[in-house]
Coordinates of C-alpha atoms in Angstrom, one line a residue:
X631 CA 94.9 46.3 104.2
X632 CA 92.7 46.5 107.3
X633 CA 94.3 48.5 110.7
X634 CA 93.4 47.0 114.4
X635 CA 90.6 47.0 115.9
X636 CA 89.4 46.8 119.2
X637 CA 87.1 44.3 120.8
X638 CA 83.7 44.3 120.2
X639 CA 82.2 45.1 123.8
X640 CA 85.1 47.8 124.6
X641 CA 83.2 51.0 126.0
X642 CA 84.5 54.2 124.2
X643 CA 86.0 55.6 126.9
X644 CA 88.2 52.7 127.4
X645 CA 89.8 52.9 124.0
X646 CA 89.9 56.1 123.9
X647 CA 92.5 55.6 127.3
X648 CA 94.0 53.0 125.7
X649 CA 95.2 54.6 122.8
X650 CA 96.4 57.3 125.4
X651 CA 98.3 55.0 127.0
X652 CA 100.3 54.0 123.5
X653 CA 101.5 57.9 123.9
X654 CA 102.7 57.3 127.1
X655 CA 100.3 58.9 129.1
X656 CA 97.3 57.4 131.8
X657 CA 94.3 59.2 131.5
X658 CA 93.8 62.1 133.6
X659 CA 91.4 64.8 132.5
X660 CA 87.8 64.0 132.0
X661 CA 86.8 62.3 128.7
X662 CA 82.9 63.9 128.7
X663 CA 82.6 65.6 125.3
X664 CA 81.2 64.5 122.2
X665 CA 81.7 65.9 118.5
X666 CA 78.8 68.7 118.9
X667 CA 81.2 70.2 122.3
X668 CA 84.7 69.7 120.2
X669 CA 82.9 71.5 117.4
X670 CA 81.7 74.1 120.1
X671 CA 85.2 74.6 121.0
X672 CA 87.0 75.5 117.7
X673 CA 83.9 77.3 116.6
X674 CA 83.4 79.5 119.4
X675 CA 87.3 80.3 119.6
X676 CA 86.9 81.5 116.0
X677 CA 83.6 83.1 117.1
X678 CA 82.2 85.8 114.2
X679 CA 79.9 87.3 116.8
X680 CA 83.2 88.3 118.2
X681 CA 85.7 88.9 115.4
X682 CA 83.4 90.2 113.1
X683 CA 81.8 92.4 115.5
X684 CA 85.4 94.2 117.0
X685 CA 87.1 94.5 114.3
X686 CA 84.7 95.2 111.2
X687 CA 85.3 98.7 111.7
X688 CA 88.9 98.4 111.0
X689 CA 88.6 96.6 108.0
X690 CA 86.0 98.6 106.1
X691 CA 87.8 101.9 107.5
X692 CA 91.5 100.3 106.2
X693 CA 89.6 98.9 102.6
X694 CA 86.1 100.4 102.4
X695 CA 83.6 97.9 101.5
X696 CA 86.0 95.9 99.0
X697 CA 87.9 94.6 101.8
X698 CA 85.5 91.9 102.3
X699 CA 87.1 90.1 99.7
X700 CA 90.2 89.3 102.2
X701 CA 87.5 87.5 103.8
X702 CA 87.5 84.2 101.2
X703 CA 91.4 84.5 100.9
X704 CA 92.7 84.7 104.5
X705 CA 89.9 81.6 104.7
X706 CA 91.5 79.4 102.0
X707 CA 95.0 80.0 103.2
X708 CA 93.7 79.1 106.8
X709 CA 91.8 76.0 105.3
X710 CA 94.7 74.3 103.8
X711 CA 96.2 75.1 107.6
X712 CA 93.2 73.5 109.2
X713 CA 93.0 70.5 106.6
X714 CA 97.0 69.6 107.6
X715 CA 95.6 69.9 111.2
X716 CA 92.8 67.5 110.4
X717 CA 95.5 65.0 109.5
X718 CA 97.1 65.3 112.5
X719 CA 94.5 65.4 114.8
X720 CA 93.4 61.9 113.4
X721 CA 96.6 60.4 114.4
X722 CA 98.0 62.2 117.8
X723 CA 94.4 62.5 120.0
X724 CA 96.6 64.7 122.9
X725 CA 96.1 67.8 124.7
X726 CA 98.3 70.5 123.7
X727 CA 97.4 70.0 119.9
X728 CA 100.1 72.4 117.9
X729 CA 103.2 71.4 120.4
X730 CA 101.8 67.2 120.4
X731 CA 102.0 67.8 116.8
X732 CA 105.4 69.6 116.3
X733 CA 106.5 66.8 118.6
X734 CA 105.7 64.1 116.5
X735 CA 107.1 65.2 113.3
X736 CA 109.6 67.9 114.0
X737 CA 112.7 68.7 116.0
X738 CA 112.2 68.5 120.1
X739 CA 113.4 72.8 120.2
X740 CA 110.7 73.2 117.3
X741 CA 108.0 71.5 118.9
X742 CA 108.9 73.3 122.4
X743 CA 109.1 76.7 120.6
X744 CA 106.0 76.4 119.3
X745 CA 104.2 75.4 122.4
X746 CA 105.9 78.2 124.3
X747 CA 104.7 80.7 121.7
X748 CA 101.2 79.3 121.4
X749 CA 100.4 79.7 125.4
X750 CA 101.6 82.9 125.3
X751 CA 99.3 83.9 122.3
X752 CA 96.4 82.5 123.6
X753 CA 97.0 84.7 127.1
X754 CA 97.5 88.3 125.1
X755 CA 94.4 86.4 122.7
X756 CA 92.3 86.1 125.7
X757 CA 92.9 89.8 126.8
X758 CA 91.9 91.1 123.0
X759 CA 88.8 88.8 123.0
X760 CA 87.9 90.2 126.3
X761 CA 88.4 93.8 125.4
X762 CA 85.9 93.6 122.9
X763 CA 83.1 93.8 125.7
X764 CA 83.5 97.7 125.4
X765 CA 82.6 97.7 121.4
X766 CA 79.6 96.3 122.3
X767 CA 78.0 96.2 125.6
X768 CA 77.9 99.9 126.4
X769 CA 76.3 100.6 123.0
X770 CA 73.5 98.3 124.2
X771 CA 73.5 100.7 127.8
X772 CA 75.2 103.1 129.1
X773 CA 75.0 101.1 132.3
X774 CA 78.6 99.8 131.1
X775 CA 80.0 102.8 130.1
X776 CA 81.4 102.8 133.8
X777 CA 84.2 105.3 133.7
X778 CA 84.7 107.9 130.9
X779 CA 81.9 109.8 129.4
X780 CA 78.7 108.6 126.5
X781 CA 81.0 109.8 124.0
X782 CA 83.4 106.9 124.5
X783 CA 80.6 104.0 124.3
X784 CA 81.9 101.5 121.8
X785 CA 85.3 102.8 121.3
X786 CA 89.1 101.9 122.7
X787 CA 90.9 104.5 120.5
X788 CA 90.4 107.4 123.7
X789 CA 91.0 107.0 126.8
X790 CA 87.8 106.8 128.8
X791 CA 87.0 103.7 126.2
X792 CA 90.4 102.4 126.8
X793 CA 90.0 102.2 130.2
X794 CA 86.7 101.0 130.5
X795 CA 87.8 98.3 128.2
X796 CA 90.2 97.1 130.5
X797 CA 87.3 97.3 133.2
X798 CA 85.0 95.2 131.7
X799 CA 87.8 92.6 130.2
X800 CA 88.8 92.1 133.9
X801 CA 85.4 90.8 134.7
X802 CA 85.2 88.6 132.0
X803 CA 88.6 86.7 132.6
X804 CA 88.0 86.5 135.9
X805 CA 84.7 84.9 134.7
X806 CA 86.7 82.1 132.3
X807 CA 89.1 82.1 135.1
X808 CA 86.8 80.8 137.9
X809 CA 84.6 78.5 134.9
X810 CA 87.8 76.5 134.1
X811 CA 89.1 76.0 137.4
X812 CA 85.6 74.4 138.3
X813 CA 85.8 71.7 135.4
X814 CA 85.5 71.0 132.1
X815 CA 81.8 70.0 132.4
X816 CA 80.8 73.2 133.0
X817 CA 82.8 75.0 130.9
X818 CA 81.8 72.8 128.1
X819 CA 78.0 73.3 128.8
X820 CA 78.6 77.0 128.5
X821 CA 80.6 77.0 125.7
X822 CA 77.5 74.8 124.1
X823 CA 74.7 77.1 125.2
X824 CA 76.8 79.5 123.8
X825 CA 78.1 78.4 120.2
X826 CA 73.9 77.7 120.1
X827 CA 73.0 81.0 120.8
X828 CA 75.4 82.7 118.6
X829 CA 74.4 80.2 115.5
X830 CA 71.1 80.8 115.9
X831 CA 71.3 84.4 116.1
X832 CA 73.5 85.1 113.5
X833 CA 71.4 83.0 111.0
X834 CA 68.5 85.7 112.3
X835 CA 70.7 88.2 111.3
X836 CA 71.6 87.0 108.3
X837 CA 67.5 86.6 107.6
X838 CA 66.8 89.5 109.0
X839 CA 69.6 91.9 106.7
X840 CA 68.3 90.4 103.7
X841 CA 65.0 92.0 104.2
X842 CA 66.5 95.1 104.4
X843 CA 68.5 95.4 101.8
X844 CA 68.9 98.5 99.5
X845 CA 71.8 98.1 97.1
X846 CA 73.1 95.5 95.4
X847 CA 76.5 93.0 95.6
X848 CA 78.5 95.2 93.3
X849 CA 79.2 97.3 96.7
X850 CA 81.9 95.1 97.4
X851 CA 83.5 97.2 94.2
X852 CA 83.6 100.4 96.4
X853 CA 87.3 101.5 98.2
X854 CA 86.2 104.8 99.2
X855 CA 89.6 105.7 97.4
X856 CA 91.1 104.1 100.5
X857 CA 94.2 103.7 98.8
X858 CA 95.4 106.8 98.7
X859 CA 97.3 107.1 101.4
X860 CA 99.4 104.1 100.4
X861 CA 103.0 103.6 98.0
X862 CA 101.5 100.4 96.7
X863 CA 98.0 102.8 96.3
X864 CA 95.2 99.9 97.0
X865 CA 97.3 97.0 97.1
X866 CA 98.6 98.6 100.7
X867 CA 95.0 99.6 101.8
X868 CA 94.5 95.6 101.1
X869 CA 97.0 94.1 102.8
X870 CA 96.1 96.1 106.3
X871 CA 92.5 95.7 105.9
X872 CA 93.6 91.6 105.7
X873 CA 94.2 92.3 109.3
X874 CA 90.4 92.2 110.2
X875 CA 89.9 88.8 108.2
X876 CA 93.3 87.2 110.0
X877 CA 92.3 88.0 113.4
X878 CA 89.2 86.2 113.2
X879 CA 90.1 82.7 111.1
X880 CA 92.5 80.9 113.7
X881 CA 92.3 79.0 116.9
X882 CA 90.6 76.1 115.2
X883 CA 92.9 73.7 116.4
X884 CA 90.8 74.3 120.2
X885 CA 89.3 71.1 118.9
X886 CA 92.9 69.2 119.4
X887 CA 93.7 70.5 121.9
X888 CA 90.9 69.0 124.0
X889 CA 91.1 65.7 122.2
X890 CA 91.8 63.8 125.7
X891 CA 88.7 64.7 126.7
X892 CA 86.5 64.1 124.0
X893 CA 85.2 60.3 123.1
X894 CA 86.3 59.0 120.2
X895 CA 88.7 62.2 119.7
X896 CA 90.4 60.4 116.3
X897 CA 87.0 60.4 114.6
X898 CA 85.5 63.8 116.3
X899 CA 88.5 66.3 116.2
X900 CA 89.5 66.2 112.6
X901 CA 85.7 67.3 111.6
X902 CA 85.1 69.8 114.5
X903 CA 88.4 71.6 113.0
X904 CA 87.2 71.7 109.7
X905 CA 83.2 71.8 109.8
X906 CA 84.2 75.1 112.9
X907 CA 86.4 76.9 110.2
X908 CA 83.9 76.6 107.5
X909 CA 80.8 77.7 109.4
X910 CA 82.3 80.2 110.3
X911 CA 83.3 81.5 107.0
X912 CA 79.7 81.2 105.6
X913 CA 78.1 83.1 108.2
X914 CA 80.6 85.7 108.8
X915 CA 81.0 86.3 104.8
X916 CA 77.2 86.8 104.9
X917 CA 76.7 88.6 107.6
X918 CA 79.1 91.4 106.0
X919 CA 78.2 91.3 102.7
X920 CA 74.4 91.5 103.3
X921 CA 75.1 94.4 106.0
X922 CA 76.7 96.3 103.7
X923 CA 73.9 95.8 101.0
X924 CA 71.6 96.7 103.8
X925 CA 72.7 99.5 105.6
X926 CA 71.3 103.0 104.8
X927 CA 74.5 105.0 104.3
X928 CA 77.1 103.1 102.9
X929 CA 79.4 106.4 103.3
X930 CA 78.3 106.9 107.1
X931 CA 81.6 107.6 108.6
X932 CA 80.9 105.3 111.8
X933 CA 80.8 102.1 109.8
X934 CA 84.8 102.9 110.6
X935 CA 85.0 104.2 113.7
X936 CA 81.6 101.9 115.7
X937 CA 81.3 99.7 112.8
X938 CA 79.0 96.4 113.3
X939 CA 77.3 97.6 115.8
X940 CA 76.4 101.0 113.8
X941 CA 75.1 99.1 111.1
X942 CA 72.8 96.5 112.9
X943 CA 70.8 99.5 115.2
X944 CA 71.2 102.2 112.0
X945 CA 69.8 99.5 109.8
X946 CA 67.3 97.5 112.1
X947 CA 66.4 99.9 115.1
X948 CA 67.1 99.9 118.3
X949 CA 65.7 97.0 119.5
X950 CA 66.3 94.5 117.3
X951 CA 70.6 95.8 116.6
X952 CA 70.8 95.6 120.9
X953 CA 69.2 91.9 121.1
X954 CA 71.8 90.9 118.0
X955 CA 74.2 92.9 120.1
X956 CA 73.9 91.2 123.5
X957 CA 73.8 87.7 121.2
X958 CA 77.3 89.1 120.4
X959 CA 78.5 89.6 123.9
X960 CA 77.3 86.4 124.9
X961 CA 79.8 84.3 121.9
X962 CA 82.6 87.4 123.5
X963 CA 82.2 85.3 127.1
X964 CA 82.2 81.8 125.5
X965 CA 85.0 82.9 122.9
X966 CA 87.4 84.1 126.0
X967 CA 86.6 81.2 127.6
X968 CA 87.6 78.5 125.2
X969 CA 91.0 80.5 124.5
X970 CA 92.0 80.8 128.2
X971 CA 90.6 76.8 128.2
X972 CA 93.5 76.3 124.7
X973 CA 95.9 78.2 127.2
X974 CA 95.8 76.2 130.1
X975 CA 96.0 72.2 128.0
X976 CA 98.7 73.7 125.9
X977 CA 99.9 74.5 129.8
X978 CA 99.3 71.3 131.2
X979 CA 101.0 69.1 128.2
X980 CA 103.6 70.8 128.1
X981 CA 104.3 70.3 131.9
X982 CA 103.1 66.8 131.8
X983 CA 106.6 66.5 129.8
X984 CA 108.2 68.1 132.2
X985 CA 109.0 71.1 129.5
X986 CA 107.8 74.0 132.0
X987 CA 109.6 75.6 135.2
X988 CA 107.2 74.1 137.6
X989 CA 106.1 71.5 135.7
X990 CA 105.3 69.0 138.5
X991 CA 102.3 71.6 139.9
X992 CA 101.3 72.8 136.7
X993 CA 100.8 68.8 135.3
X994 CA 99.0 68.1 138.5
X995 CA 95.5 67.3 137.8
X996 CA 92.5 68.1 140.8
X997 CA 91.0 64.5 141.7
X998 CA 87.4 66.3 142.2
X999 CA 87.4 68.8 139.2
X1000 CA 89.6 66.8 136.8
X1001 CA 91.0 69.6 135.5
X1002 CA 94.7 71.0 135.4
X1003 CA 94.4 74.3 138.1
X1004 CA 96.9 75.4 138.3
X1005 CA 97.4 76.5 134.7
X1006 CA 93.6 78.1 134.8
X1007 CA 94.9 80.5 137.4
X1008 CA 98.0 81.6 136.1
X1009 CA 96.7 82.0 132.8
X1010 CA 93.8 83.8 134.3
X1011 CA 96.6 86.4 136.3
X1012 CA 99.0 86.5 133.4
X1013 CA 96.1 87.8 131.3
X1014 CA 94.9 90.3 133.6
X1015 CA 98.6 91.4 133.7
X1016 CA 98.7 91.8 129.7
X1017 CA 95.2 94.0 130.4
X1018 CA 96.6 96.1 133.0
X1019 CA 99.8 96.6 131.1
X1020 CA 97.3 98.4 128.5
X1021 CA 95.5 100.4 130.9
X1022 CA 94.5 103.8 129.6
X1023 CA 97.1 103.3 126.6
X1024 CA 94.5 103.1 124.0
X1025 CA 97.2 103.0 121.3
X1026 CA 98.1 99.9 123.0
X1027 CA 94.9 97.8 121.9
X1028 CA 96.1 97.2 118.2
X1029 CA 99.8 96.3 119.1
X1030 CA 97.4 94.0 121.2
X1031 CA 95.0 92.4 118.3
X1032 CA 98.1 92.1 115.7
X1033 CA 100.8 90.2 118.3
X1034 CA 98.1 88.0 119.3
X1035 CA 97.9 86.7 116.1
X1036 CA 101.4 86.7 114.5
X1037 CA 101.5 84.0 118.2
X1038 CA 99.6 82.1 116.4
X1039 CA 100.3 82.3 112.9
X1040 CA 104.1 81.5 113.7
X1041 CA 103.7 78.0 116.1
X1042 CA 101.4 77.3 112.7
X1043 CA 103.8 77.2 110.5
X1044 CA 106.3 75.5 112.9
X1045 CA 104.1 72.6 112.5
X1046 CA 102.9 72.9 108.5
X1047 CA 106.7 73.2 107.2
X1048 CA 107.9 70.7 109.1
X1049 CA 105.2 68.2 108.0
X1050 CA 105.9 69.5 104.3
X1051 CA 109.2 68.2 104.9
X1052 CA 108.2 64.9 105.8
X1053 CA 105.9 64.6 102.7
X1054 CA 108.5 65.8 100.3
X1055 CA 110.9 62.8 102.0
X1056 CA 108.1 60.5 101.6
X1057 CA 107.8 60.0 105.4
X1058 CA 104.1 61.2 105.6
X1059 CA 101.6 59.8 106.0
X1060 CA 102.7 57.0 108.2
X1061 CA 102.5 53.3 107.1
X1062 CA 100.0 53.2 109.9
X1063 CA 98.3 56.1 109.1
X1064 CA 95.2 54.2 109.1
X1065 CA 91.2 54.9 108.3
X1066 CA 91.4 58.5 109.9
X1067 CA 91.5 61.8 107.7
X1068 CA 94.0 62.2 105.3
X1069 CA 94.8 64.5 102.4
X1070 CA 95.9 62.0 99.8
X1071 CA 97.4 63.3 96.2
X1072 CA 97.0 66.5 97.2
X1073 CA 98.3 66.4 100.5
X1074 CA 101.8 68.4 99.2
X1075 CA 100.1 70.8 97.1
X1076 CA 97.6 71.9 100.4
X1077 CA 100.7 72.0 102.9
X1078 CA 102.4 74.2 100.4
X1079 CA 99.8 76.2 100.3
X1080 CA 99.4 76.4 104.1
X1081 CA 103.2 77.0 104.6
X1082 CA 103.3 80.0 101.8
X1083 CA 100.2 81.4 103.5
X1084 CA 101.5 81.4 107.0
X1085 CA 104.6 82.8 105.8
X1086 CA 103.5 85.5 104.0
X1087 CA 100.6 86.6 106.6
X1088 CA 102.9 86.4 109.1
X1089 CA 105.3 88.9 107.3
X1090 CA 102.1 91.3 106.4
X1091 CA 100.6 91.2 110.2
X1092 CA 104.0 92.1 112.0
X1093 CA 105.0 94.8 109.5
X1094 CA 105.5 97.8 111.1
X1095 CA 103.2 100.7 109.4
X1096 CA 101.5 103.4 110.7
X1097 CA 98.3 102.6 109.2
X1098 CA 97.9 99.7 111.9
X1099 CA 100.3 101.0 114.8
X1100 CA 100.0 104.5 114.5
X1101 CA 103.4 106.7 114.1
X1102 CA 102.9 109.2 117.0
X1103 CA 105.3 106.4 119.1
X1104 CA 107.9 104.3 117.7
X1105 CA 107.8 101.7 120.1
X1106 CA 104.1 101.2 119.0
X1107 CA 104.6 100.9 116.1
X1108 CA 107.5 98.4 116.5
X1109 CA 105.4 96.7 119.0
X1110 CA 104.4 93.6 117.5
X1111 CA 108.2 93.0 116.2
X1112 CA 109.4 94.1 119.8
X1113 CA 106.9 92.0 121.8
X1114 CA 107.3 88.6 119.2
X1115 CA 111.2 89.1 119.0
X1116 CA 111.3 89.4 123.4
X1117 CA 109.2 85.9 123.6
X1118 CA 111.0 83.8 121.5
X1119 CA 114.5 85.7 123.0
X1120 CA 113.3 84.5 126.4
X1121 CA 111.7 81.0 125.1
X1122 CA 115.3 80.2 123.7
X1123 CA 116.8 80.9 126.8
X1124 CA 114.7 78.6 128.8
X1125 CA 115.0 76.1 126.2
X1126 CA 118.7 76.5 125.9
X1127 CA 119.3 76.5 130.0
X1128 CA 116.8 73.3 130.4
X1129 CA 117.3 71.7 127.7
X1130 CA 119.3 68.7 129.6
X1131 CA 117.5 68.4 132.2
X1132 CA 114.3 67.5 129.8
X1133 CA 116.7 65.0 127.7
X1134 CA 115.7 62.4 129.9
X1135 CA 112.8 63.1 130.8
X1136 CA 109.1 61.7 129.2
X1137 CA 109.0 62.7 125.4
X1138 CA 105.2 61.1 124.4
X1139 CA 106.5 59.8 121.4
X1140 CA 103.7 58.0 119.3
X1141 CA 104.9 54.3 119.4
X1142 CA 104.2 52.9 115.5
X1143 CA 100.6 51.1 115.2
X1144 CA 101.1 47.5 113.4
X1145 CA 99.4 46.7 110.4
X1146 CA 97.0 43.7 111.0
X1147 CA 96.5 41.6 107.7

């Protein structure tokens, strides 16, 4: 059995519209990127440099040095997630990857839900990325501690760091903001320089920890009797300091999501999502493992208060922890900027469905920039509203982080159970499915995996403990339950009052590919 194939001379670029049109839709945006830019995309959302380096402080403060073993669990779990995506990504090339999916395989309310949920995660996302400017850049000078005092450098939990935070975030969306409304071009040139630098220097770091190591792997042993505090005694201090692994291991599917302008997206997106998620794993693992095997006082209480950035100067000077540092606020810029970039095709697909209020100026494409502008602005003003929302609230930052990613964790699994439904009934893969990635005899086994992952990550990030929330405030500590429940309260209302009008309107179904002999 053989699938179609086009004509010998046919340029890329022309099949790659063609196949568009199947879906339904002409080409619009501009197909410019090759597999090193989708890669770029998925890798720099992920982005260790700017995970790793916010958030490692909360892990080894919740776990002590033992929590790095979340680290290869929340990355299997996300793996089966991405190798499910992979599949999909091989057979619906569209913008808007997690709704274009949903759409094809599950109901029209699911696929819309999940879209809905996924913009507005990857607006509070872009505000948490861009908040982690403060945990590094005014440890590198105090140029950028702006307001607040030298105490607060590095630190959102007090309220000169909280609102400096929100200073320098502003600056940096407004940055994406401006990129994407220029065109894709440029933002995918940046986002390249970028991933470069930040694989580069985080293979020097790696190299350069090694020589200075002092102890050896059994450190990863150590909880610093972290789970004391908890009923379920380690287990608990576990579970929260998963937290730090989940933040960093999603947005992968950035790589589908610009599959209409990427050449040859069927071939191209399905490795970006993987090779992007493992990379990432690799490096990041190492990068923590050998800095704790490297650091001079494994006890040092600021490895959980400043964290990464502790350990790199207290471990390789001055000079050498700021150059690592400023390597890390450079992935920060490229990581904000291919979520608010996720944000505004997820924006544009779904209003090139007509699924949006205002769909007819947010689907409308610039003839000179080729790029939806609409969406970049109000993404870039809804995320500087999230931001200014959180303005000198520093107990506001980690309701932040945690509801970013249970809005993405949960428009994840609306497209992983439905698709293990499909597979149970014997109705994936297609017929049609063709020579593009696929799972094979252990397709059900992965998406069951995927499913019971997302599921039970989902349940652990939006639990409301004081450990991650605090309890001086319960509407903090409720926050992430308070802030997911009002978005999907309001997304079923839209859906419920438009739902209609969008009955008869364009539905980019895929049409069935016929088998050749």
């Amino acid at each position: 059995m053989t699938t179609r194939s086009k004509p010998p001379n046919t340029p890329p670029e022309a099949a790659d519209s063609s196949e568009l049109a199947k879906f339904g839709y002409r080409q619009e945006l501009e197909r410019s990127l090759g597999g090193f830019s989708s890669f770029a995309a998925g890798f720099s959302y992920i982005s260790i440099m700017t995970g790793v380096f916010q958030l490692f402080f909360f892990g080894f403060g919740s776990g002590g040095p033992a929590f790095i073993w979340t680290w290869p669990i929340v990355f299997l779990g996300q793996l089966a997630v991405a190798l499910c995506f992979a599949e999909l990504a091989g057979q619906f090339p569209l913008a808007g990857s997690v709704y274009q999916w949903a759409k094809q395989i599950a109901k029209p309310a699911t696929s819309w839900m999940a879209g809905w949920i996924m913009i507005i995660g990857a607006i509070v996302t872009a505000g948490a990325v861009a908040v982690a400017y403060q945990i590094i850049l005014p440890q590198v000078s105090q140029v950028f501690q702006i307001v607040g005092s030298p105490s607060d450098a590095g630190l959102t939990s007090t309220p000169g760091g909280a609102k400096n935070a929100i200073l320098l975030a502003l600056g940096l969306v407004v940055f994406a903001t401006v990129v994407n409304v220029i065109g894709v071009r440029l933002m995918a040139k940046i986002n390249n320089f970028g991933v470069a630098v930040e694989l580069t220097a985080v293979i020097l770091l790696i190299i350069a920890l090694a020589v200075h190591i002092k102890r050896g792997p059994q450190v990863v042993f150590q909880t610093h009797d972290t789970g004391g505090g908890h009923s379920l005694g380690y287990l608990g201090a576990f579970l929260v300091a998963s937290l730090m692994s989940a933040y960093v291991f999603y947005g992968f599917d950035t790589a589908g999501s610009l599959a209409e302008e990427t050449t040859q997206p069927r071939k191209h997106a399905p490795r970006a999502i993987l090779r992007a998620i493992t990379a990432s794993f690799v490096v990041g693992g190492l990068v923590m493992l050998f800095g704790m095997m490297a650091v001079g006082n494994i006890n040092a209480e600021e490895l959980s208060t400043s964290g990464m950035p502790y350990l790199l100067k207290s471990t390789l000077g001055n000079g050498l922890g700021n150059a690592f540092l400023i390597c890390s606020a450079i992935a920060i810029t490229v990581c904000c900027l291919a979520v608010q970039t996720a944000a505004i095709r997820m924006t544009f697909a779904m209003a090139r469905d007509n699924r949006l209020p205002f769909s007819k100026a947010l689907s409308r494409v610039s003839p000179q920039s080729k790029t939806p502008i609409v969406p970049a602005l109000i993404t870039g003003a809804l995320t500087i509203g999230v931001l200014l929302i959180n303005l000198g609230n520093q107990r506001a930052f980690f309701v932040l982080t945690s509801t970013a990613i249970v809005l993405f964790y949960i428009p994840y699994l609306m497209v992983t159970g439905p698709m293990l439904l499909r597979r149970l009934r014997g109705q994936w893969p297609r017929p049609g499915h063709g020579p593009y990635f696929r799972l094979g005899r252990w397709g059900t086994l992965v998406n069951a995996i995927a499913v019971l992952y997302g599921a039970a990550m989902t349940v652990n990030l939006i639990w409301p403990r004081a450990e991650v929330y605090g309890d001086d405030h319960w509407y903090f500590q409720w926050g992430a339950v308070l802030v997911t429940g009002l978005i999907v309260v309001v997304g079923g209302v839209l859906l419920y009052v438009r739902r209609k009008r969008w009955a008869a309107t364009h539905t980019g179904q895929a049409v069935p590919e016929p088998l050749t002999p």
